[in-house]
Amino acid sequence: SEMCIRDSPHFISIIRKSVGLGYRWIQAISNGRRFSYEDFARRAVAVGLNEVTVSMHGHNAELHDALTMAPGSFDQSIRGIRNLLATGRCHVSVDVVLSSMNIGHLGDIIDVFAGLGIREFDLLLVQPFGRAWQQRSLLLGPSHAGDIRRGVRRAVELGCWVWTLSLI
């Protein structure tokens, strides 16, 4: 059973309630920014959060913030990842939504996050709706297959797991 909670002020109590209902593994998919508050990250893990998948779009603030259109989001997400990892009790993975803007940096993205201790990556394709539908140049094509393969090879070299949605 899945539940989608977007910026809920009740996040901690929902985790606690889920544990009380018998759920043994609780995972959140997040931009990681709320976890940049150390106390929030610690409390979430303490009440039962087991895993967080953080969506990252670049290896530096310039690229990530350009894609999220949220200045400062890269630094907040990095702090969130560090705070979660510092608990020693939360598995953290990274989603990378691949687009024409970041595909050439996939190896760099893998390097940066593996350097933080991330050992699991999900590679996702930008979907053709919303901003991506209006800016179709963000979409990937067959010519980007080599970039994806190089990124996956880099992750494997670093001992990381990579999940894809039939990208290659």
CSV table of C-alpha atoms in Angstrom, one decimal:
chain,number,residue,atom,x,y,z
A,1,SER,CA,0.0,0.0,0.0
A,2,GLU,CA,1.3,3.4,-0.9
A,3,MET,CA,0.5,6.8,0.5
A,4,CYS,CA,1.4,10.2,-1.1
A,5,ILE,CA,2.1,12.9,1.4
A,6,ARG,CA,3.3,16.2,-0.1
A,7,ASP,CA,4.7,18.6,2.6
A,8,SER,CA,2.3,17.3,5.2
A,9,PRO,CA,2.7,18.9,8.6
A,10,HIS,CA,1.7,15.5,9.9
A,11,PHE,CA,4.6,13.6,8.3
A,12,ILE,CA,6.0,12.4,11.6
A,13,SER,CA,2.7,11.3,13.1
A,14,ILE,CA,1.8,9.5,9.8
A,15,ILE,CA,5.1,7.5,10.1
A,16,ARG,CA,4.3,6.7,13.7
A,17,LYS,CA,0.8,5.6,12.9
A,18,SER,CA,2.1,3.5,10.0
A,19,VAL,CA,4.4,1.7,12.4
A,20,GLY,CA,1.5,1.2,14.8
A,21,LEU,CA,-0.6,-0.4,11.9
A,22,GLY,CA,2.2,-3.0,11.5
A,23,TYR,CA,4.1,-1.6,8.5
A,24,ARG,CA,7.6,-3.0,8.8
A,25,TRP,CA,9.3,-0.8,6.1
A,26,ILE,CA,8.5,2.8,5.6
A,27,GLN,CA,9.9,4.7,2.6
A,28,ALA,CA,9.5,8.3,1.5
A,29,ILE,CA,10.3,9.7,-2.0
A,30,SER,CA,11.3,13.3,-1.5
A,31,ASN,CA,13.3,16.3,-2.8
A,32,GLY,CA,15.1,15.9,0.5
A,33,ARG,CA,14.8,19.6,1.4
A,34,ARG,CA,12.7,19.1,4.6
A,35,PHE,CA,15.3,16.7,5.9
A,36,SER,CA,17.8,19.5,5.8
A,37,TYR,CA,16.5,20.3,9.2
A,38,GLU,CA,18.5,18.0,11.3
A,39,ASP,CA,15.9,17.6,14.1
A,40,PHE,CA,13.2,16.7,11.5
A,41,ALA,CA,15.4,14.1,9.9
A,42,ARG,CA,16.3,12.5,13.3
A,43,ARG,CA,12.7,12.5,14.5
A,44,ALA,CA,11.5,10.9,11.2
A,45,VAL,CA,14.0,8.1,11.5
A,46,ALA,CA,13.5,7.7,15.2
A,47,VAL,CA,9.7,7.1,14.8
A,48,GLY,CA,10.2,4.5,12.0
A,49,LEU,CA,11.3,6.0,8.7
A,50,ASN,CA,13.5,3.3,7.1
A,51,GLU,CA,14.3,4.6,3.6
A,52,VAL,CA,14.3,7.9,1.7
A,53,THR,CA,14.7,8.2,-2.1
A,54,VAL,CA,15.9,11.8,-2.9
A,55,SER,CA,15.3,13.2,-6.3
A,56,MET,CA,18.5,14.9,-7.6
A,57,HIS,CA,18.9,16.5,-11.0
A,58,GLY,CA,22.5,17.6,-11.1
A,59,HIS,CA,25.9,17.3,-9.6
A,60,ASN,CA,26.1,20.9,-8.6
A,61,ALA,CA,23.8,23.8,-7.6
A,62,GLU,CA,23.9,25.4,-11.0
A,63,LEU,CA,22.5,22.4,-12.8
A,64,HIS,CA,20.2,21.1,-10.2
A,65,ASP,CA,18.7,24.4,-9.3
A,66,ALA,CA,18.2,25.3,-13.0
A,67,LEU,CA,16.2,22.1,-13.5
A,68,THR,CA,14.2,22.4,-10.3
A,69,MET,CA,13.8,26.1,-10.8
A,70,ALA,CA,14.3,26.5,-7.0
A,71,PRO,CA,17.4,28.4,-6.1
A,72,GLY,CA,19.1,26.9,-3.1
A,73,SER,CA,17.4,23.5,-3.5
A,74,PHE,CA,20.7,21.6,-4.3
A,75,ASP,CA,22.3,22.7,-1.0
A,76,GLN,CA,19.2,21.9,1.0
A,77,SER,CA,18.8,18.5,-0.5
A,78,ILE,CA,22.5,17.7,0.1
A,79,ARG,CA,22.1,18.7,3.8
A,80,GLY,CA,19.0,16.5,3.9
A,81,ILE,CA,20.9,13.5,2.5
A,82,ARG,CA,23.7,14.1,5.0
A,83,ASN,CA,21.3,14.4,7.9
A,84,LEU,CA,19.5,11.2,7.0
A,85,LEU,CA,22.8,9.3,6.5
A,86,ALA,CA,24.1,10.6,9.8
A,87,THR,CA,21.4,8.8,11.7
A,88,GLY,CA,23.0,5.5,10.7
A,89,ARG,CA,19.6,4.0,10.5
A,90,CYS,CA,18.1,5.2,7.2
A,91,HIS,CA,18.8,3.8,3.8
A,92,VAL,CA,19.1,6.7,1.3
A,93,SER,CA,19.0,6.3,-2.5
A,94,VAL,CA,18.9,8.9,-5.2
A,95,ASP,CA,16.5,9.2,-8.2
A,96,VAL,CA,18.0,11.0,-11.2
A,97,VAL,CA,15.5,12.3,-13.7
A,98,LEU,CA,17.5,12.3,-16.9
A,99,SER,CA,17.0,15.1,-19.4
A,100,SER,CA,19.0,16.7,-22.2
A,101,MET,CA,20.4,19.2,-19.6
A,102,ASN,CA,21.9,16.7,-17.2
A,103,ILE,CA,22.6,13.5,-19.3
A,104,GLY,CA,26.1,14.6,-20.2
A,105,HIS,CA,26.8,14.9,-16.4
A,106,LEU,CA,25.4,11.5,-15.3
A,107,GLY,CA,28.9,10.2,-14.4
A,108,ASP,CA,29.5,13.4,-12.4
A,109,ILE,CA,26.2,13.0,-10.6
A,110,ILE,CA,27.0,9.4,-9.7
A,111,ASP,CA,30.4,10.4,-8.4
A,112,VAL,CA,29.1,13.2,-6.2
A,113,PHE,CA,26.4,11.1,-4.6
A,114,ALA,CA,28.5,8.0,-4.3
A,115,GLY,CA,31.0,10.3,-2.6
A,116,LEU,CA,28.4,11.1,0.0
A,117,GLY,CA,27.7,7.4,0.7
A,118,ILE,CA,24.8,6.7,-1.7
A,119,ARG,CA,25.0,3.2,-3.1
A,120,GLU,CA,21.7,3.0,-5.0
A,121,PHE,CA,20.4,5.0,-7.9
A,122,ASP,CA,17.2,5.1,-9.9
A,123,LEU,CA,17.5,6.5,-13.4
A,124,LEU,CA,14.3,7.9,-14.7
A,125,LEU,CA,13.4,9.6,-17.9
A,126,VAL,CA,11.9,13.1,-17.9
A,127,GLN,CA,8.2,12.6,-18.9
A,128,PRO,CA,6.7,14.6,-21.8
A,129,PHE,CA,4.1,16.7,-19.8
A,130,GLY,CA,4.1,20.0,-18.1
A,131,ARG,CA,7.4,21.9,-18.6
A,132,ALA,CA,8.9,19.0,-20.5
A,133,TRP,CA,6.0,19.1,-23.0
A,134,GLN,CA,6.5,22.8,-23.5
A,135,GLN,CA,10.2,22.4,-23.8
A,136,ARG,CA,10.6,19.2,-25.7
A,137,SER,CA,14.3,19.8,-26.0
A,138,LEU,CA,14.6,18.3,-22.4
A,139,LEU,CA,13.5,14.9,-23.7
A,140,LEU,CA,16.2,12.3,-24.5
A,141,GLY,CA,16.5,10.3,-27.7
A,142,PRO,CA,18.5,7.3,-29.0
A,143,SER,CA,21.6,9.5,-29.3
A,144,HIS,CA,21.8,9.6,-25.5
A,145,ALA,CA,22.1,5.9,-25.0
A,146,GLY,CA,25.9,6.1,-24.8
A,147,ASP,CA,25.7,8.7,-22.0
A,148,ILE,CA,23.4,6.4,-20.0
A,149,ARG,CA,25.6,3.4,-20.5
A,150,ARG,CA,28.7,5.4,-19.3
A,151,GLY,CA,26.8,6.5,-16.2
A,152,VAL,CA,25.7,3.0,-15.4
A,153,ARG,CA,29.2,1.7,-15.9
A,154,ARG,CA,30.6,4.4,-13.6
A,155,ALA,CA,28.0,3.5,-10.9
A,156,VAL,CA,29.0,-0.2,-11.2
A,157,GLU,CA,32.7,0.6,-10.9
A,158,LEU,CA,31.9,2.4,-7.6
A,159,GLY,CA,30.0,-0.6,-6.3
A,160,CYS,CA,26.5,0.9,-6.7
A,161,TRP,CA,23.2,-0.5,-7.6
A,162,VAL,CA,21.4,1.1,-10.6
A,163,TRP,CA,17.7,0.7,-11.3
A,164,THR,CA,16.3,1.8,-14.7
A,165,LEU,CA,12.9,1.7,-16.4
A,166,SER,CA,14.1,-0.1,-19.6
A,167,LEU,CA,16.3,2.9,-20.6
A,168,ILE,CA,18.9,0.9,-22.5
